């Protein structure tokens, strides 16, 4: 029981020296992190640059049975996954985060023991656990934003676009210009505007319960106003080809807020659509 010897020690970060040939995605994956989480702990990676010899901060893996200090860019699902425990078990050990409340960097979590000594009858609580995960933003609650168009021309993650290596924090859904774009969940309009500076073109950003955020970009029209409440399935815009776009499609991004301002962790939208 190595964990017992270290009980009470606050989890901290380890470091990793970048080797020639390393990629952001590769390093992240080896440490059980998303590229965005690795970037959150290493601001100089945000521009996408990576050089051999750089020493990166890597949030230590959360250990079952110990306390863990949340690193920037992390969320409950990613921490549960890295610790090898279920999101339900993590929520059970940290009930203050139930109901989809987001966790912020610097917060201390109790990581439950795996398979546990705790009187948690796994089969009996399994169903409830899954339902908790759903209300926290998981599968089953999200509506596909372009009805009838399911072809994803570019997925989430590293890619080459116009000769540039980049991270694609969202998915591109092919659809003709003018196709209705609907709210994936109910919420409030954070942005409905032209944002050509960042390449989004005409874009709508919605904030939903639990800190979940969706972005709809490259639109030909926005049909809501900032501050407005929208219901799930409401028409919010139309597919276009505006901004940094190489053809008619909807760029659909999903994020989880972890702090004020634009402190959002990108998540793969397809993970919400079983
Ligand atoms: Zn895109």
Coordinates of C-alpha atoms and ligand atoms in Angstrom, one line a residue:
X1 CA 0.0 0.0 0.0
X2 CA 2.3 2.7 -1.2
X3 CA -0.6 5.1 -1.1
X4 CA -0.8 4.8 2.6
X5 CA 2.8 5.9 3.1
X6 CA 2.1 9.0 1.2
X7 CA -1.3 9.8 2.7
X8 CA -1.6 13.5 3.4
X9 CA 0.9 14.5 0.8
X10 CA -0.7 16.9 -1.6
X11 CA -0.4 15.8 -5.2
X12 CA 1.8 18.1 -7.2
X13 CA 3.2 18.3 -10.7
X14 CA 6.0 16.4 -12.4
X15 CA 8.1 17.6 -15.2
X16 CA 8.8 16.2 -18.6
X17 CA 11.7 17.1 -21.0
X18 CA 10.5 17.3 -24.7
X19 CA 12.4 14.9 -27.0
X20 CA 12.9 15.3 -30.7
X21 CA 9.9 14.0 -32.6
X22 CA 7.5 14.5 -29.6
X23 CA 4.1 15.9 -30.4
X24 CA 1.8 17.8 -28.1
X25 CA -0.9 15.2 -28.5
X26 CA 1.6 12.3 -28.0
X27 CA 3.0 13.7 -24.7
X28 CA -0.5 14.5 -23.5
X29 CA -1.8 11.1 -24.3
X30 CA 1.1 9.4 -22.6
X31 CA 0.2 11.2 -19.4
X32 CA -3.5 10.6 -19.7
X33 CA -4.1 14.3 -20.5
X34 CA -5.8 16.1 -23.3
X35 CA -3.6 18.5 -25.3
X36 CA -5.6 21.4 -23.9
X37 CA -4.9 20.3 -20.4
X38 CA -1.2 20.1 -21.1
X39 CA -1.4 23.5 -22.6
X40 CA -3.3 24.9 -19.6
X41 CA -0.4 23.9 -17.4
X42 CA 2.2 25.2 -19.9
X43 CA 1.2 28.6 -21.2
X44 CA 4.0 28.6 -23.8
X45 CA 2.5 25.7 -25.6
X46 CA -0.7 27.7 -26.3
X47 CA 0.7 29.0 -29.6
X48 CA 1.1 25.4 -30.7
X49 CA 4.9 25.5 -30.6
X50 CA 6.9 22.6 -29.2
X51 CA 10.7 22.3 -29.0
X52 CA 12.9 19.5 -28.0
X53 CA 14.6 20.3 -24.7
X54 CA 11.7 22.3 -23.2
X55 CA 10.8 21.1 -19.7
X56 CA 7.0 20.9 -19.4
X57 CA 4.9 20.8 -16.2
X58 CA 2.8 17.7 -16.2
X59 CA 0.0 17.4 -13.6
X60 CA 0.7 14.3 -11.5
X61 CA -1.7 11.5 -11.9
X62 CA -4.3 11.5 -9.2
X63 CA -3.9 8.5 -6.9
X64 CA -6.9 6.6 -5.6
X65 CA -7.3 7.0 -1.8
X66 CA -5.4 10.3 -1.8
X67 CA -6.1 14.0 -2.0
X68 CA -5.5 15.8 -5.3
X69 CA -5.1 19.4 -6.2
X70 CA -6.8 20.2 -9.5
X71 CA -4.5 21.5 -12.2
X72 CA -5.5 24.2 -14.7
X73 CA -7.7 22.9 -17.5
X74 CA -8.8 19.8 -15.7
X75 CA -12.4 18.8 -14.9
X76 CA -14.0 16.1 -12.9
X77 CA -14.3 13.7 -15.9
X78 CA -10.7 13.9 -16.9
X79 CA -9.5 13.6 -13.3
X80 CA -11.7 10.5 -12.8
X81 CA -10.4 9.0 -16.0
X82 CA -6.7 9.7 -15.0
X83 CA -7.3 8.2 -11.5
X84 CA -9.0 5.1 -12.9
X85 CA -12.2 5.7 -10.9
X86 CA -15.7 6.4 -12.2
X87 CA -17.1 9.9 -12.3
X88 CA -19.9 8.7 -10.0
X89 CA -17.4 7.5 -7.4
X90 CA -15.5 10.8 -7.6
X91 CA -18.7 12.7 -7.1
X92 CA -19.7 10.5 -4.2
X93 CA -16.4 11.3 -2.5
X94 CA -16.8 15.0 -3.3
X95 CA -20.5 15.7 -3.1
X96 CA -20.1 19.5 -3.3
X97 CA -19.5 19.0 -7.0
X98 CA -22.8 17.1 -7.7
X99 CA -25.3 18.6 -10.1
X100 CA -22.7 19.4 -12.7
X101 CA -20.9 22.1 -10.7
X102 CA -17.5 22.8 -12.4
X103 CA -14.3 22.3 -10.5
X104 CA -11.6 25.0 -10.6
X105 CA -7.8 24.8 -10.6
X106 CA -6.4 24.8 -7.1
X107 CA -9.4 23.0 -5.5
X108 CA -8.6 19.9 -3.5
X109 CA -10.5 16.7 -4.3
X110 CA -10.6 13.4 -2.4
X111 CA -9.9 10.7 -4.9
X112 CA -11.9 7.6 -3.8
X113 CA -10.1 4.3 -3.3
X114 CA -10.5 2.1 -6.4
X115 CA -13.0 -0.7 -6.1
X116 CA -13.1 0.4 -2.6
X117 CA -13.2 -0.5 1.0
X118 CA -16.0 2.0 1.1
X119 CA -19.5 0.3 1.3
X120 CA -20.3 1.2 -2.2
X121 CA -22.3 -1.6 -3.8
X122 CA -21.0 -1.0 -7.3
X123 CA -23.7 -3.0 -9.3
X124 CA -26.5 -1.3 -7.2
X125 CA -25.2 2.2 -7.7
X126 CA -24.1 1.7 -11.3
X127 CA -27.3 3.1 -12.8
X128 CA -27.4 6.1 -10.5
X129 CA -23.7 6.8 -11.2
X130 CA -24.3 6.9 -14.9
X131 CA -27.2 9.2 -14.5
X132 CA -25.1 11.6 -12.4
X133 CA -22.5 11.6 -15.2
X134 CA -25.2 12.5 -17.7
X135 CA -26.4 15.5 -15.7
X136 CA -22.8 16.6 -15.5
X137 CA -22.8 17.1 -19.2
X138 CA -22.4 13.5 -20.5
X139 CA -24.0 11.6 -23.2
X140 CA -27.7 11.6 -24.0
X141 CA -28.5 15.3 -23.2
X142 CA -27.0 16.8 -26.3
X143 CA -28.9 17.5 -29.5
X144 CA -27.0 17.3 -32.8
X145 CA -26.7 20.9 -34.0
X146 CA -27.5 20.3 -37.7
X147 CA -30.4 18.0 -38.2
X148 CA -29.9 15.5 -41.0
X149 CA -26.3 16.3 -41.6
X150 CA -23.9 13.9 -39.8
X151 CA -20.9 13.9 -42.0
X152 CA -17.8 15.1 -39.9
X153 CA -15.2 16.3 -42.4
X154 CA -12.6 17.1 -39.7
X155 CA -12.6 15.7 -36.2
X156 CA -11.3 17.0 -32.9
X157 CA -7.5 17.0 -32.3
X158 CA -4.3 17.6 -34.1
X159 CA -4.5 18.3 -37.9
X160 CA -3.0 20.0 -40.8
X161 CA -4.9 23.0 -42.3
X162 CA -3.6 25.1 -45.1
X163 CA -0.1 23.7 -44.5
X164 CA -0.3 24.6 -40.8
X165 CA -0.1 22.1 -38.0
X166 CA -2.7 23.0 -35.4
X167 CA -5.1 21.7 -32.8
X168 CA -8.7 21.6 -33.9
X169 CA -10.8 22.2 -30.8
X170 CA -14.1 21.1 -32.3
X171 CA -15.6 19.2 -35.2
X172 CA -16.5 20.3 -38.7
X173 CA -19.9 19.1 -39.9
X174 CA -20.5 19.3 -43.6
X175 CA -23.7 21.0 -44.6
X176 CA -24.9 23.4 -47.3
X177 CA -24.9 27.1 -46.7
X178 CA -28.2 28.1 -45.1
X179 CA -28.8 24.8 -43.3
X180 CA -30.5 25.6 -39.9
X181 CA -28.1 25.4 -36.8
X182 CA -29.9 24.6 -33.5
X183 CA -28.9 24.9 -29.9
X184 CA -27.4 21.6 -28.6
X185 CA -28.7 22.3 -25.2
X186 CA -30.8 25.0 -23.5
X187 CA -28.9 28.0 -22.2
X188 CA -27.9 31.6 -22.6
X189 CA -26.3 33.3 -25.6
X190 CA -22.7 34.5 -24.6
X191 CA -21.8 35.7 -28.1
X192 CA -23.6 36.3 -31.4
X193 CA -21.3 38.3 -33.6
X194 CA -18.7 38.5 -36.3
X195 CA -15.3 37.3 -35.0
X196 CA -13.0 37.3 -38.0
X197 CA -10.0 38.2 -35.9
X198 CA -10.0 34.7 -34.5
X199 CA -11.2 33.1 -37.8
X200 CA -14.6 32.1 -36.5
X201 CA -16.4 34.3 -38.9
X202 CA -20.0 34.8 -37.8
X203 CA -20.3 32.8 -34.6
X204 CA -22.7 32.0 -31.8
X205 CA -21.5 30.9 -28.3
X206 CA -24.0 29.4 -25.8
X207 CA -23.5 28.7 -22.1
X208 CA -25.5 25.9 -20.7
X209 CA -26.0 24.5 -17.2
X210 CA -23.0 23.2 -15.3
X211 CA -20.5 25.4 -17.1
X212 CA -20.9 23.7 -20.5
X213 CA -20.3 25.9 -23.5
X214 CA -21.0 25.4 -27.2
X215 CA -19.6 27.3 -30.1
X216 CA -21.1 27.4 -33.6
X217 CA -18.8 29.0 -36.2
X218 CA -18.4 30.0 -39.9
X219 CA -22.1 30.8 -40.0
X220 CA -23.9 32.7 -42.8
X221 CA -26.3 34.2 -40.3
X222 CA -26.7 34.5 -36.5
X223 CA -30.3 34.4 -35.4
X224 CA -30.0 35.2 -31.7
X225 CA -28.7 38.0 -29.5
X226 CA -26.1 38.0 -26.7
X227 CA -27.9 37.6 -23.3
X228 CA -30.9 35.9 -24.8
X229 CA -32.1 32.6 -23.3
X230 CA -32.5 29.7 -25.8
X231 CA -34.2 26.4 -25.5
X232 CA -32.7 23.1 -26.8
X233 CA -33.3 22.8 -30.5
X234 CA -33.9 26.5 -31.0
X235 CA -32.7 27.9 -34.3
X236 CA -29.6 30.0 -33.5
X237 CA -28.0 30.5 -36.9
X238 CA -27.4 29.1 -40.4
X239 CA -24.5 27.2 -41.8
X240 CA -22.0 29.3 -43.8
X241 CA -18.5 29.6 -45.0
X242 CA -17.3 32.7 -43.2
X243 CA -14.0 33.3 -41.4
X244 CA -11.2 30.8 -41.6
X245 CA -13.1 28.2 -43.5
X246 CA -12.4 26.1 -46.6
X247 CA -16.0 25.3 -47.6
X248 CA -19.5 25.3 -46.2
X249 CA -19.7 23.6 -42.9
X250 CA -20.5 24.1 -39.2
X251 CA -17.6 24.2 -36.8
X252 CA -19.1 22.9 -33.6
X253 CA -17.0 23.2 -30.4
X254 CA -17.8 22.1 -26.8
X255 CA -16.1 23.3 -23.7
X256 CA -16.3 23.1 -20.0
X257 CA -15.7 26.3 -18.0
X258 CA -13.1 26.1 -15.2
X259 CA -12.7 29.7 -14.3
X260 CA -14.0 33.2 -15.1
X261 CA -13.6 34.8 -18.5
X262 CA -12.7 32.5 -21.3
X263 CA -11.2 29.8 -19.1
X264 CA -12.8 26.9 -21.0
X265 CA -11.4 23.4 -21.5
X266 CA -12.2 22.1 -25.0
X267 CA -13.8 18.7 -25.1
X268 CA -14.4 16.4 -28.1
X269 CA -18.0 17.1 -29.1
X270 CA -18.4 13.5 -30.4
X271 CA -17.9 12.2 -26.9
X272 CA -21.4 13.6 -26.1
X273 CA -23.1 11.7 -29.0
X274 CA -23.1 8.0 -28.5
Ligands
LIG1 ZN1 -13.5 23.5 -37.4

